[in-house]
Coordinates of C-alpha atoms in Angstrom, one line a residue:
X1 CA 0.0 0.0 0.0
X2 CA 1.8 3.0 -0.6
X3 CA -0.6 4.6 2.0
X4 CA 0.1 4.4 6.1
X5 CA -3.0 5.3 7.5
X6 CA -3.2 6.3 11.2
X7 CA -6.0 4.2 11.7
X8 CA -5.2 1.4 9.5
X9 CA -6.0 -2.3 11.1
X10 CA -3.9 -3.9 9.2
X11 CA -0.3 -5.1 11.5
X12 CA 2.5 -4.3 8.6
X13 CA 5.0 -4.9 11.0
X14 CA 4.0 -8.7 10.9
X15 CA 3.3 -8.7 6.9
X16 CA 5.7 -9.8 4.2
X17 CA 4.7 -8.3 1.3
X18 CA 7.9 -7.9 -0.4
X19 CA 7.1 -11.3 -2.9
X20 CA 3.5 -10.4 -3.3
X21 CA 3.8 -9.9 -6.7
X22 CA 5.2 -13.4 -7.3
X23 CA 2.6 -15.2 -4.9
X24 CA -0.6 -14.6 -7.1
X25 CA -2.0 -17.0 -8.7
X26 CA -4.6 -16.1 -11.0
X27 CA -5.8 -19.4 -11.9
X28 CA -6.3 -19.8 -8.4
X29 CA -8.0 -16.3 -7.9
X30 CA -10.1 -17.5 -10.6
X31 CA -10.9 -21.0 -9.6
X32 CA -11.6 -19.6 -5.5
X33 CA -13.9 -17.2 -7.0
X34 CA -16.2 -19.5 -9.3
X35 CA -16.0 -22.5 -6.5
X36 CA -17.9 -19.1 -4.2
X37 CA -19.9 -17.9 -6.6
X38 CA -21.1 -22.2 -7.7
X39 CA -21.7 -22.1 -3.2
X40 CA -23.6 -19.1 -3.4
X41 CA -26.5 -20.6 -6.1
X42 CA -26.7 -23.9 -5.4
X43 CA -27.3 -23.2 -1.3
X44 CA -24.1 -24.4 -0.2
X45 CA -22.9 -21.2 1.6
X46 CA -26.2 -21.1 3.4
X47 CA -25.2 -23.8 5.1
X48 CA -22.4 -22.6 6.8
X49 CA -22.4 -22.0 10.6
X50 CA -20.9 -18.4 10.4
X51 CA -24.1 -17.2 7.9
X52 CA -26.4 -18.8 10.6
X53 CA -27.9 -15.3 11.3
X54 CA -28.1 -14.3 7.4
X55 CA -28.6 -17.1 5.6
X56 CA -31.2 -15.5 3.2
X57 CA -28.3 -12.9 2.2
X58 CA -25.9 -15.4 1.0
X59 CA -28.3 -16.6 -2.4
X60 CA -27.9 -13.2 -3.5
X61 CA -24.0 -11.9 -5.0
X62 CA -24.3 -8.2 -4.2
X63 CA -21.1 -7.4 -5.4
X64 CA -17.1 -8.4 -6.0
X65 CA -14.8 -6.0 -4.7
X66 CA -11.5 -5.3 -5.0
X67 CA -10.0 -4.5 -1.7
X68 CA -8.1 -5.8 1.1
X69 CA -5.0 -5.2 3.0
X70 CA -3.5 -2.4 0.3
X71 CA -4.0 -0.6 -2.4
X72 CA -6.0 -2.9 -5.5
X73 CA -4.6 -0.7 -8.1
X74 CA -0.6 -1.1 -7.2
X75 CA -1.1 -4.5 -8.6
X76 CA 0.2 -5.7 -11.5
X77 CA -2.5 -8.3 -11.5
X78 CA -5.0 -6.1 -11.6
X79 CA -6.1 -5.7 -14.9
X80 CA -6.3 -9.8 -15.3
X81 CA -8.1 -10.1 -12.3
X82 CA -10.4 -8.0 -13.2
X83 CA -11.2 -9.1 -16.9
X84 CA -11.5 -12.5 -14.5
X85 CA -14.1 -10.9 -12.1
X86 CA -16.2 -9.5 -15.3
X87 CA -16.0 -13.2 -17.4
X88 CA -17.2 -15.1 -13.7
X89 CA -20.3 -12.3 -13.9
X90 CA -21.0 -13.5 -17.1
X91 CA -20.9 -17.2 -16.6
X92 CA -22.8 -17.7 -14.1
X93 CA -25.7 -14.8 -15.2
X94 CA -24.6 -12.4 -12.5
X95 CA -26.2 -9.3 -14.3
X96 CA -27.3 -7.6 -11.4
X97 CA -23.9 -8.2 -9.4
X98 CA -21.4 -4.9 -9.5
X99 CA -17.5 -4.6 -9.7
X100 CA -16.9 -3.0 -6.8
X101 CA -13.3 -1.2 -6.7
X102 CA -12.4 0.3 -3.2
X103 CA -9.2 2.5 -3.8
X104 CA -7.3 5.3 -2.2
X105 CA -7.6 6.5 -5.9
X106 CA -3.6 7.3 -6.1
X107 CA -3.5 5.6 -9.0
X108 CA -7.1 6.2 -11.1
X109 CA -4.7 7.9 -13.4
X110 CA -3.1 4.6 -14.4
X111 CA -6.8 3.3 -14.9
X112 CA -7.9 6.1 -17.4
X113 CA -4.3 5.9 -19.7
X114 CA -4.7 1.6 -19.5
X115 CA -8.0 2.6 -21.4
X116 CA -9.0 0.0 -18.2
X117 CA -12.3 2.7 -16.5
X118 CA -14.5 2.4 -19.5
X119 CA -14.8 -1.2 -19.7
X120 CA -14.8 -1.5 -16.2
X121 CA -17.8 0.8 -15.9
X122 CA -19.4 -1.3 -18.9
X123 CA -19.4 -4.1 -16.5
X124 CA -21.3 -2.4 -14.1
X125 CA -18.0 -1.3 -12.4
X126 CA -18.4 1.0 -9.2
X127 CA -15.8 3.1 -7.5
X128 CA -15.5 3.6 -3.7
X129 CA -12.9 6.3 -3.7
X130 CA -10.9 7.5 -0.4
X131 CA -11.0 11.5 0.3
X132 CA -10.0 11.9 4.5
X133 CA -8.8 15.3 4.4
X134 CA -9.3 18.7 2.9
X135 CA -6.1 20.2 2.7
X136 CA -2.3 18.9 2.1
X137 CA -1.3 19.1 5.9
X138 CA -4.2 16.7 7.4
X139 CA -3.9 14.6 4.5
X140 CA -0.4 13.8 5.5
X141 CA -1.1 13.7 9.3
X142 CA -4.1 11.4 8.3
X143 CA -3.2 9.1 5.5
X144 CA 0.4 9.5 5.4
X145 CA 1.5 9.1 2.3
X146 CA 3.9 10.6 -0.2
X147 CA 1.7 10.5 -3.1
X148 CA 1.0 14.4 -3.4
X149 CA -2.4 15.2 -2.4
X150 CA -3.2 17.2 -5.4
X151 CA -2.4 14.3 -7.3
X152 CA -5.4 12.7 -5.6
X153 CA -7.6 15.3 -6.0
X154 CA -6.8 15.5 -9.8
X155 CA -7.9 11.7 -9.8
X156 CA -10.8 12.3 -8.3
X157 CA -12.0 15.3 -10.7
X158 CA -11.2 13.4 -14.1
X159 CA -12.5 10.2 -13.3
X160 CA -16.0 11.8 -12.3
X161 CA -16.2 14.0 -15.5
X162 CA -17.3 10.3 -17.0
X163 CA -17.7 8.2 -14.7
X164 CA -20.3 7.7 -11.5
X165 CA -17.9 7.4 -8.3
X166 CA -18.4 7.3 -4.4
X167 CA -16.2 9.0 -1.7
X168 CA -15.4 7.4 1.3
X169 CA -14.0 9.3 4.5
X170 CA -12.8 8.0 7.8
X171 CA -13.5 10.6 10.2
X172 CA -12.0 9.7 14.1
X173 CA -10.7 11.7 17.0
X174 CA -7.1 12.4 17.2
X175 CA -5.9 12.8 20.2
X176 CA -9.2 13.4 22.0
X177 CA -10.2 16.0 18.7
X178 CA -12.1 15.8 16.3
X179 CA -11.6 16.8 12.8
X180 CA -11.5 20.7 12.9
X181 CA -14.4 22.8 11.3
X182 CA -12.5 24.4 9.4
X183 CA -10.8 21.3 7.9
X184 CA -14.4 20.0 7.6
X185 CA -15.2 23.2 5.6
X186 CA -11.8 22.8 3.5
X187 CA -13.1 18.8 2.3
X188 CA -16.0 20.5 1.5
X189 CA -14.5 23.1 -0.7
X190 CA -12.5 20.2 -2.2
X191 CA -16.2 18.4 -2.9
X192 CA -17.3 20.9 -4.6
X193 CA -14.0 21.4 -6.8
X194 CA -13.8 17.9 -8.1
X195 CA -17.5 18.8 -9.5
X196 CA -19.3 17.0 -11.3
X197 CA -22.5 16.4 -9.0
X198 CA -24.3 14.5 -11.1
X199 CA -21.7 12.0 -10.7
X200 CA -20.8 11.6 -7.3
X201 CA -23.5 9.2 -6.3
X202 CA -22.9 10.0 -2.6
X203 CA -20.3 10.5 0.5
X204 CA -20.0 7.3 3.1
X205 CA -18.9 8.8 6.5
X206 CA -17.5 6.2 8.8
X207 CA -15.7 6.1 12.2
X208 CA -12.9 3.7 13.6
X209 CA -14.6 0.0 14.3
X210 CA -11.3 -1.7 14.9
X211 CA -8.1 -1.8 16.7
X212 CA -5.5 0.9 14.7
X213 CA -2.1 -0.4 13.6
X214 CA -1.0 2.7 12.1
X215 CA -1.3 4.9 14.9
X216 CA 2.2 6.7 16.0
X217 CA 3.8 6.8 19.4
X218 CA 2.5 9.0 21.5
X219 CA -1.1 9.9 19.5
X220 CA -4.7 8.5 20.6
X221 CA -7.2 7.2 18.5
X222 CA -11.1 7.4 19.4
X223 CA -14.2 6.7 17.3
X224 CA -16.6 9.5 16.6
X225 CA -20.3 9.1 19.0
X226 CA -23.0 8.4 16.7
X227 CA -24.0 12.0 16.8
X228 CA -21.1 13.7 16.0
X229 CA -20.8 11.6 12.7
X230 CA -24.4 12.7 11.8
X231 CA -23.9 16.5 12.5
X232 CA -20.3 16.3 10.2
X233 CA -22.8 14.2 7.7
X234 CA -24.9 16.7 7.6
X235 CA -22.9 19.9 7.6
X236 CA -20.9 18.0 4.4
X237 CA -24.6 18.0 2.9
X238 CA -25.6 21.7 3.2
X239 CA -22.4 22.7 2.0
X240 CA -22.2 20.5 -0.9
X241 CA -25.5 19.4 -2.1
X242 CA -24.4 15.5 -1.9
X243 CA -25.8 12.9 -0.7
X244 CA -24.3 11.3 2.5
X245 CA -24.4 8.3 4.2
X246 CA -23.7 7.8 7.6
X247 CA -22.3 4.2 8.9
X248 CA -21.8 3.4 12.6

């Protein structure tokens, strides 16, 4: 991941991902993937003990996303696996199932020049984009990364001149605070830049849900109260217009 997320739950420290490129298998990805999908119709996954509280849910594929423990994109694999995800959609008559890509959006530019966004969108593709900060210095205290954040922003804007995309932000306390208002204002402003209303299909507001790996020596982490994610939801939707969802 060429992020390092304060509130990442992912233990690098204990992660060798230095032969991760040569690990993949994509006949395996592919095989895994079909064996799941085969579970999913024919009942099978309904049957197992840790769906026993949502066993109606698991006839139905909502989705395939490309997430995980970095960033999809980096991948040289990507593109294969997904031409993979799109051809198991096919077989097995998946037409209401979306291509769900969850991304930090560092590398959307790579996407557009690969010619890969249009026929991912085609395939009823759907982008969950990262956005945690409004200006270049919380961006770096936040997310931690080198990748310049206008860089992101830039992303952000092309991509949703053509194409439908979400944003995602992780809003938490830092140190007993919460995310300044007028760093909550400066997001908002950033919003509005990337433009393009009609295709922003909505913000997702979260909060931290897990134990934080990421978190440097010295700094607390804390998860926002249920109301103080709803009153940052809805200051982002008189500012901006967008839609916003809260999840808690």
């Amino acid at each position: 991941c060429n992020f390092n997320c304060i509130y990442c739950e992912v233990d690098r420290n204990h992660c060798n991902y230095k032969n991760s490129q040569s690990i993949l298998s994509l006949d395996i990805l592919k095989q895994e993937l079909e064996s799941l999908l085969i579970a999913a119709q024919n009942g099978q996954l309904a049957k197992e003990e840790k769906f026993a509280d949502c066993r109606d849910l698991t006839f139905h594929v909502k989705d395939i996303a490309f997430s995980g423990d970095g960033e999809p994109t980096l991948s040289s694999f990507f593109p294969r696996a997904l031409e993979i995800a799109v051809q198991s959609k096919q077989k097995f008559n998946l037409t209401q199932t979306k291509v769900v890509l969850i991304t930090n959006a560092t590398c959307l530019h790579r996407l557009n020049t690969q010619n890969l966004l249009p026929y991912f969108f085609k395939n009823q593709g759907e982008i969950w984009a990262k956005l945690d900060a409004g200006t270049e210095d919380y961006y770096r205290k936040i997310n931690q990364s080198k990748v310049p954040f206008g860089q992101i922003l830039e992303n952000l804007k092309q991509v949703a001149q053509d194409f439908p995309i979400y944003i995602q932000t992780m809003f938490l306390k830092l140190n007993g605070n919460v995310m300044p208002s007028e760093e909550i204002l400066a997001y908002c402003e950033r919003l509005k830049w990337i433009g393009a209303k009609e295709n922003i299909l909505g913000i997702q507001v979260y909060t931290i849900a897990r134990h934080a790996f990421g978190i440097n020596d010295g700094d607390t982490l804390a998860p926002l109260t249920k109301a103080e994610l709803e009153a940052i939801g809805e200051t982002i939707n008189k500012q901006t217009g967008l839609s916003v969802e809260c999840f808690f």
